[in-house]
């Protein structure tokens, strides 16, 4: 039997597979066994009520999906009174994804949701920041460090920083989040993209641009996970185009401690369970006793090769 448990900061998960924020709600329990998952991650909540972006909000594209949902939210009271009690019925630890337009707003929201039943907070710092001319916090190391420091001071819960792939130096941002007190990184959110309807000559999304997710982005985010895992000491959670156990294994070998599954669940509600079972078989078939041993195997291989080259005498 493969030991499927992994550790992310102060949390021990039964296995490394969880939903990506925005692709999960308690209603999925009608089609999947939520108790089989390593953790549960809520849809991103905001302090205020939000209606979201104009329709259409979703468009299918080659190898993936575009979305411009706009983080619709029913606010904190609804989360505390309805969502949280529903989530307490399930065994896996609950991670609450939050978003705010300012660092102070993030801190206030984190404090409000740091209640019994919440195991960790995932800060979606990929959202627009009105203090930085509308750019996402995670576009720059400085704004990342500032917001994570405020969050760290506001909550004692484990803090995960969800990074954006839409920046030129993800490892620099990752180091800033770690320095400011993040306990883990989620790498990454969707990639900014768009599509045009050739029948109407108009964008296929009501917001013109949106986030690309699905298999098409996997090679890009896999590279970013690899870079971040080399840049920081805290755990990295891979998120981007994971549909199969083989995808998850690639992410872990590249440095991820755990993975999040998103778009695949829309196509197949049992996708996460399939990834868990497939990972167990992947490890068993190779004589790997613990799934955690996959994490960073690529880095260890590179280190071993480098040490071997250094030790070899010059010809």
Tab-separated table of C-alpha atoms in Angstrom:
chain	number	residue	atom	x	y	z
A	1	UNK	CA	0.000	0.000	0.000
A	2	UNK	CA	1.284	3.447	-0.909
A	3	UNK	CA	1.316	6.065	1.852
A	4	UNK	CA	-0.633	8.848	0.130
A	5	UNK	CA	-0.309	11.462	2.866
A	6	UNK	CA	1.520	14.759	2.338
A	7	UNK	CA	2.349	17.644	4.622
A	8	UNK	CA	1.786	21.307	3.716
A	9	UNK	CA	3.106	23.522	6.456
A	10	UNK	CA	1.208	22.589	9.581
A	11	UNK	CA	-1.425	20.562	7.727
A	12	UNK	CA	-1.251	16.844	7.007
A	13	UNK	CA	-3.469	15.797	4.095
A	14	UNK	CA	-4.625	12.223	3.481
A	15	UNK	CA	-3.511	12.620	-0.137
A	16	UNK	CA	-2.129	15.415	-2.344
A	17	UNK	CA	-5.249	16.064	-4.460
A	18	UNK	CA	-7.740	18.891	-3.947
A	19	UNK	CA	-10.021	21.104	-6.048
A	20	UNK	CA	-8.887	24.390	-7.546
A	21	UNK	CA	-10.791	27.359	-6.197
A	22	UNK	CA	-13.735	28.324	-8.354
A	23	UNK	CA	-14.348	24.794	-9.603
A	24	UNK	CA	-15.831	23.308	-6.443
A	25	UNK	CA	-18.829	23.547	-4.144
A	26	UNK	CA	-20.547	21.216	-1.699
A	27	UNK	CA	-22.979	20.296	-4.488
A	28	UNK	CA	-20.250	18.155	-6.047
A	29	UNK	CA	-20.985	15.647	-3.272
A	30	UNK	CA	-23.923	14.478	-5.405
A	31	UNK	CA	-21.467	13.121	-7.989
A	32	UNK	CA	-18.217	12.486	-6.121
A	33	UNK	CA	-16.951	11.314	-2.736
A	34	UNK	CA	-15.611	14.516	-1.203
A	35	UNK	CA	-14.261	12.614	1.796
A	36	UNK	CA	-11.783	10.931	-0.548
A	37	UNK	CA	-10.004	14.230	-1.257
A	38	UNK	CA	-6.903	15.575	0.450
A	39	UNK	CA	-8.506	18.953	1.132
A	40	UNK	CA	-11.493	21.073	0.107
A	41	UNK	CA	-10.927	24.546	-1.363
A	42	UNK	CA	-13.843	26.950	-1.487
A	43	UNK	CA	-14.787	29.241	-4.308
A	44	UNK	CA	-13.114	32.593	-3.729
A	45	UNK	CA	-15.158	34.754	-1.387
A	46	UNK	CA	-15.075	38.505	-0.987
A	47	UNK	CA	-16.210	40.639	1.925
A	48	UNK	CA	-18.831	42.395	-0.168
A	49	UNK	CA	-21.578	41.071	-2.432
A	50	UNK	CA	-20.386	40.757	-6.034
A	51	UNK	CA	-22.462	40.030	-9.137
A	52	UNK	CA	-19.539	39.070	-11.356
A	53	UNK	CA	-18.756	39.955	-14.972
A	54	UNK	CA	-21.215	40.385	-17.878
A	55	UNK	CA	-22.310	37.359	-19.920
A	56	UNK	CA	-21.022	35.306	-21.625
A	57	UNK	CA	-18.552	34.273	-18.966
A	58	UNK	CA	-17.219	30.993	-20.355
A	59	UNK	CA	-15.944	29.918	-23.771
A	60	UNK	CA	-14.442	26.629	-24.861
A	61	UNK	CA	-11.170	26.763	-26.767
A	62	UNK	CA	-8.610	24.336	-28.165
A	63	UNK	CA	-7.210	22.331	-25.260
A	64	UNK	CA	-8.931	24.340	-22.572
A	65	UNK	CA	-11.500	26.821	-21.392
A	66	UNK	CA	-11.702	30.601	-21.112
A	67	UNK	CA	-13.536	32.122	-18.189
A	68	UNK	CA	-14.252	35.652	-17.042
A	69	UNK	CA	-16.516	34.886	-14.101
A	70	UNK	CA	-15.472	37.962	-12.134
A	71	UNK	CA	-15.553	36.361	-8.663
A	72	UNK	CA	-19.273	36.601	-7.894
A	73	UNK	CA	-19.683	36.331	-4.130
A	74	UNK	CA	-22.474	36.262	-1.569
A	75	UNK	CA	-20.192	37.822	1.031
A	76	UNK	CA	-18.858	36.789	4.429
A	77	UNK	CA	-22.151	36.435	6.364
A	78	UNK	CA	-23.472	33.942	3.818
A	79	UNK	CA	-20.210	31.981	3.978
A	80	UNK	CA	-20.269	31.792	7.780
A	81	UNK	CA	-23.972	30.970	8.037
A	82	UNK	CA	-24.435	28.599	5.103
A	83	UNK	CA	-21.273	27.470	3.298
A	84	UNK	CA	-19.129	26.726	6.342
A	85	UNK	CA	-21.740	24.551	8.137
A	86	UNK	CA	-22.257	22.572	4.921
A	87	UNK	CA	-18.520	22.021	4.515
A	88	UNK	CA	-18.148	20.813	8.104
A	89	UNK	CA	-20.023	17.653	7.104
A	90	UNK	CA	-16.927	16.457	5.230
A	91	UNK	CA	-13.711	15.057	6.693
A	92	UNK	CA	-10.960	16.785	4.657
A	93	UNK	CA	-9.559	20.090	5.964
A	94	UNK	CA	-11.252	23.178	4.553
A	95	UNK	CA	-9.179	25.829	2.799
A	96	UNK	CA	-10.967	29.154	2.288
A	97	UNK	CA	-10.023	31.177	-0.776
A	98	UNK	CA	-10.330	34.932	-0.309
A	99	UNK	CA	-9.930	38.026	-2.486
A	100	UNK	CA	-9.891	41.776	-1.851
A	101	UNK	CA	-8.882	44.889	-3.803
A	102	UNK	CA	-6.546	46.252	-1.094
A	103	UNK	CA	-4.026	44.854	1.374
A	104	UNK	CA	-6.128	46.116	4.287
A	105	UNK	CA	-9.198	44.479	2.762
A	106	UNK	CA	-7.354	41.170	2.544
A	107	UNK	CA	-6.298	41.435	6.189
A	108	UNK	CA	-9.811	42.265	7.399
A	109	UNK	CA	-11.329	39.413	5.408
A	110	UNK	CA	-8.723	36.920	6.630
A	111	UNK	CA	-9.503	37.818	10.231
A	112	UNK	CA	-13.247	37.402	9.651
A	113	UNK	CA	-12.935	33.894	8.194
A	114	UNK	CA	-10.355	32.664	10.724
A	115	UNK	CA	-12.957	30.678	12.607
A	116	UNK	CA	-13.424	27.117	13.808
A	117	UNK	CA	-13.748	24.733	10.893
A	118	UNK	CA	-11.348	26.626	8.621
A	119	UNK	CA	-7.988	24.867	8.332
A	120	UNK	CA	-6.129	27.321	6.083
A	121	UNK	CA	-6.573	30.465	4.007
A	122	UNK	CA	-5.701	30.660	0.331
A	123	UNK	CA	-5.095	34.306	-0.608
A	124	UNK	CA	-5.987	34.836	-4.243
A	125	UNK	CA	-3.473	37.624	-4.851
A	126	UNK	CA	-3.983	37.243	-8.603
A	127	UNK	CA	-6.892	39.705	-8.330
A	128	UNK	CA	-6.755	43.370	-9.440
A	129	UNK	CA	-5.217	45.689	-6.856
A	130	UNK	CA	-6.581	49.227	-6.759
A	131	UNK	CA	-3.457	50.316	-4.895
A	132	UNK	CA	-1.292	49.248	-7.852
A	133	UNK	CA	-3.213	50.780	-10.764
A	134	UNK	CA	-5.363	47.709	-11.258
A	135	UNK	CA	-2.509	45.225	-11.544
A	136	UNK	CA	-2.711	41.977	-9.599
A	137	UNK	CA	-0.807	41.946	-6.302
A	138	UNK	CA	1.233	38.962	-7.511
A	139	UNK	CA	2.449	40.794	-10.615
A	140	UNK	CA	5.236	42.363	-8.540
A	141	UNK	CA	7.368	41.145	-5.649
A	142	UNK	CA	6.897	44.373	-3.687
A	143	UNK	CA	3.102	44.347	-3.711
A	144	UNK	CA	3.110	40.590	-3.005
A	145	UNK	CA	5.265	41.041	0.065
A	146	UNK	CA	3.145	43.940	1.316
A	147	UNK	CA	-0.180	42.093	1.115
A	148	UNK	CA	1.154	38.811	2.519
A	149	UNK	CA	2.678	40.653	5.504
A	150	UNK	CA	-0.719	42.207	6.250
A	151	UNK	CA	-2.389	38.831	5.912
A	152	UNK	CA	0.190	37.129	8.118
A	153	UNK	CA	-0.442	39.662	10.874
A	154	UNK	CA	-4.220	39.186	10.591
A	155	UNK	CA	-4.482	35.400	10.983
A	156	UNK	CA	-2.718	32.564	12.752
A	157	UNK	CA	-4.069	30.016	10.264
A	158	UNK	CA	-1.789	28.482	7.621
A	159	UNK	CA	-1.570	30.958	4.746
A	160	UNK	CA	-1.299	29.900	1.097
A	161	UNK	CA	-0.514	32.518	-1.543
A	162	UNK	CA	-2.077	31.852	-4.940
A	163	UNK	CA	0.205	33.361	-7.564
A	164	UNK	CA	-0.510	34.609	-11.065
A	165	UNK	CA	1.307	33.141	-14.078
A	166	UNK	CA	0.937	36.508	-15.833
A	167	UNK	CA	4.208	38.014	-14.677
A	168	UNK	CA	7.741	37.945	-15.988
A	169	UNK	CA	9.432	36.606	-12.845
A	170	UNK	CA	7.283	34.168	-10.891
A	171	UNK	CA	10.210	32.897	-8.752
A	172	UNK	CA	10.925	36.440	-7.520
A	173	UNK	CA	7.278	36.830	-6.491
A	174	UNK	CA	7.409	33.402	-4.841
A	175	UNK	CA	10.424	34.419	-2.752
A	176	UNK	CA	8.651	37.617	-1.707
A	177	UNK	CA	5.594	35.661	-0.538
A	178	UNK	CA	7.794	33.279	1.438
A	179	UNK	CA	9.733	36.144	3.041
A	180	UNK	CA	6.476	37.813	4.103
A	181	UNK	CA	5.222	34.703	5.915
A	182	UNK	CA	3.311	32.521	3.448
A	183	UNK	CA	3.226	28.869	4.497
A	184	UNK	CA	2.713	27.556	0.946
A	185	UNK	CA	2.315	28.743	-2.628
A	186	UNK	CA	-0.363	27.791	-5.137
A	187	UNK	CA	1.165	27.984	-8.627
A	188	UNK	CA	-0.736	29.223	-10.478
A	189	UNK	CA	-3.958	30.926	-11.507
A	190	UNK	CA	-5.237	31.091	-15.095
A	191	UNK	CA	-3.337	32.675	-17.986
A	192	UNK	CA	-4.774	35.887	-19.439
A	193	UNK	CA	-6.204	35.166	-22.900
A	194	UNK	CA	-9.052	35.904	-25.305
A	195	UNK	CA	-11.008	34.494	-28.220
A	196	UNK	CA	-12.991	36.047	-31.092
A	197	UNK	CA	-16.316	34.814	-32.489
A	198	UNK	CA	-15.939	34.772	-36.284
A	199	UNK	CA	-19.713	34.890	-36.766
A	200	UNK	CA	-20.202	38.122	-34.823
A	201	UNK	CA	-16.708	39.633	-35.045
A	202	UNK	CA	-16.927	40.139	-31.280
A	203	UNK	CA	-15.041	38.697	-28.305
A	204	UNK	CA	-16.447	35.395	-27.105
A	205	UNK	CA	-16.356	36.664	-23.515
A	206	UNK	CA	-18.458	39.540	-22.260
A	207	UNK	CA	-15.397	40.885	-20.457
A	208	UNK	CA	-13.312	40.612	-23.679
A	209	UNK	CA	-10.417	38.891	-21.912
A	210	UNK	CA	-10.446	36.063	-19.411
A	211	UNK	CA	-8.405	33.284	-17.880
A	212	UNK	CA	-7.278	30.250	-19.862
A	213	UNK	CA	-7.299	26.946	-17.990
A	214	UNK	CA	-7.106	23.283	-18.928
A	215	UNK	CA	-4.488	21.061	-20.606
A	216	UNK	CA	-3.231	23.870	-22.864
A	217	UNK	CA	-1.568	25.689	-19.974
A	218	UNK	CA	0.030	22.678	-18.269
A	219	UNK	CA	3.533	22.967	-19.835
A	220	UNK	CA	3.727	26.645	-18.875
A	221	UNK	CA	2.580	26.252	-15.272
A	222	UNK	CA	4.634	23.074	-14.835
A	223	UNK	CA	7.704	25.146	-15.703
A	224	UNK	CA	6.679	27.778	-13.164
A	225	UNK	CA	6.178	25.167	-10.442
A	226	UNK	CA	9.661	23.822	-11.174
A	227	UNK	CA	11.147	27.318	-10.926
A	228	UNK	CA	9.289	28.205	-7.731
A	229	UNK	CA	10.167	24.924	-6.017
A	230	UNK	CA	13.833	25.705	-6.674
A	231	UNK	CA	13.420	29.264	-5.381
A	232	UNK	CA	11.654	28.664	-2.033
A	233	UNK	CA	11.687	26.272	0.907
A	234	UNK	CA	7.944	26.302	1.574
A	235	UNK	CA	5.629	23.797	-0.168
A	236	UNK	CA	4.379	24.496	-3.674
A	237	UNK	CA	0.920	23.336	-4.783
A	238	UNK	CA	0.672	22.836	-8.542
A	239	UNK	CA	-2.442	24.036	-10.360
A	240	UNK	CA	-2.886	24.152	-14.123
A	241	UNK	CA	-4.153	21.624	-16.644
A	242	UNK	CA	-4.116	18.591	-14.352
A	243	UNK	CA	-6.511	15.981	-15.725
A	244	UNK	CA	-4.828	12.651	-14.974
A	245	UNK	CA	-2.624	10.936	-12.419
A	246	UNK	CA	0.262	11.266	-14.854
A	247	UNK	CA	-0.224	15.039	-14.922
A	248	UNK	CA	-0.184	15.130	-11.129
A	249	UNK	CA	2.936	12.969	-11.006
A	250	UNK	CA	4.733	15.343	-13.382
A	251	UNK	CA	3.904	18.287	-11.153
A	252	UNK	CA	5.113	16.498	-8.046
A	253	UNK	CA	8.326	15.317	-9.671
A	254	UNK	CA	8.928	18.926	-10.761
A	255	UNK	CA	8.613	20.065	-7.143
A	256	UNK	CA	4.942	20.253	-6.118
A	257	UNK	CA	3.916	18.834	-2.744
A	258	UNK	CA	0.267	18.649	-3.777
A	259	UNK	CA	-1.951	19.507	-6.739
A	260	UNK	CA	-5.260	21.178	-7.480
A	261	UNK	CA	-7.659	19.935	-10.154
A	262	UNK	CA	-10.027	22.418	-11.784
A	263	UNK	CA	-11.269	22.342	-15.369
A	264	UNK	CA	-11.120	18.532	-15.521
A	265	UNK	CA	-13.878	18.347	-12.888
A	266	UNK	CA	-16.256	20.225	-15.199
A	267	UNK	CA	-15.797	17.473	-17.782
A	268	UNK	CA	-15.718	14.554	-15.355
A	269	UNK	CA	-17.032	15.062	-11.776
A	270	UNK	CA	-14.973	12.100	-10.596
A	271	UNK	CA	-11.700	13.468	-11.989
A	272	UNK	CA	-10.108	14.110	-8.597
A	273	UNK	CA	-10.885	10.635	-7.319
A	274	UNK	CA	-9.443	9.188	-10.527
A	275	UNK	CA	-6.241	11.184	-10.036
A	276	UNK	CA	-5.906	9.925	-6.452
A	277	UNK	CA	-6.361	6.286	-7.458
A	278	UNK	CA	-4.064	6.669	-10.434
A	279	UNK	CA	-1.313	8.245	-8.327
A	280	UNK	CA	-1.481	5.359	-5.888
A	281	UNK	CA	-1.133	2.855	-8.724
A	282	UNK	CA	1.649	4.922	-10.317
A	283	UNK	CA	3.679	4.733	-7.102
A	284	UNK	CA	2.883	1.077	-6.383
A	285	UNK	CA	3.934	0.067	-9.880
A	286	UNK	CA	7.341	1.674	-9.357
A	287	UNK	CA	7.929	0.490	-5.815
A	288	UNK	CA	7.521	4.005	-4.349
A	289	UNK	CA	6.336	3.588	-0.782
A	290	UNK	CA	5.243	7.202	-0.206
A	291	UNK	CA	3.685	9.553	-2.709
A	292	UNK	CA	5.547	12.373	-0.951
A	293	UNK	CA	8.779	10.871	-2.293
A	294	UNK	CA	7.765	12.060	-5.755
A	295	UNK	CA	8.054	15.689	-4.673
A	296	UNK	CA	11.169	17.274	-6.099
A	297	UNK	CA	12.549	14.049	-7.561
A	298	UNK	CA	13.709	16.040	-10.576
A	299	UNK	CA	15.642	18.421	-8.336
A	300	UNK	CA	17.279	15.543	-6.473
A	301	UNK	CA	18.287	13.951	-9.759
A	302	UNK	CA	19.852	17.213	-10.915
A	303	UNK	CA	21.696	17.626	-7.603
A	304	UNK	CA	23.044	14.079	-7.747
A	305	UNK	CA	24.270	14.601	-11.303
A	306	UNK	CA	25.910	17.913	-10.384
A	307	UNK	CA	27.686	16.367	-7.400
A	308	UNK	CA	28.844	13.474	-9.547
A	309	UNK	CA	30.279	15.829	-12.159
A	310	UNK	CA	32.062	17.831	-9.455
A	311	UNK	CA	33.555	14.687	-7.948
A	312	UNK	CA	34.845	13.288	-11.229
A	313	UNK	CA	38.577	14.001	-11.760
A	314	UNK	CA	39.539	16.153	-14.695
A	315	UNK	CA	40.856	14.155	-17.669
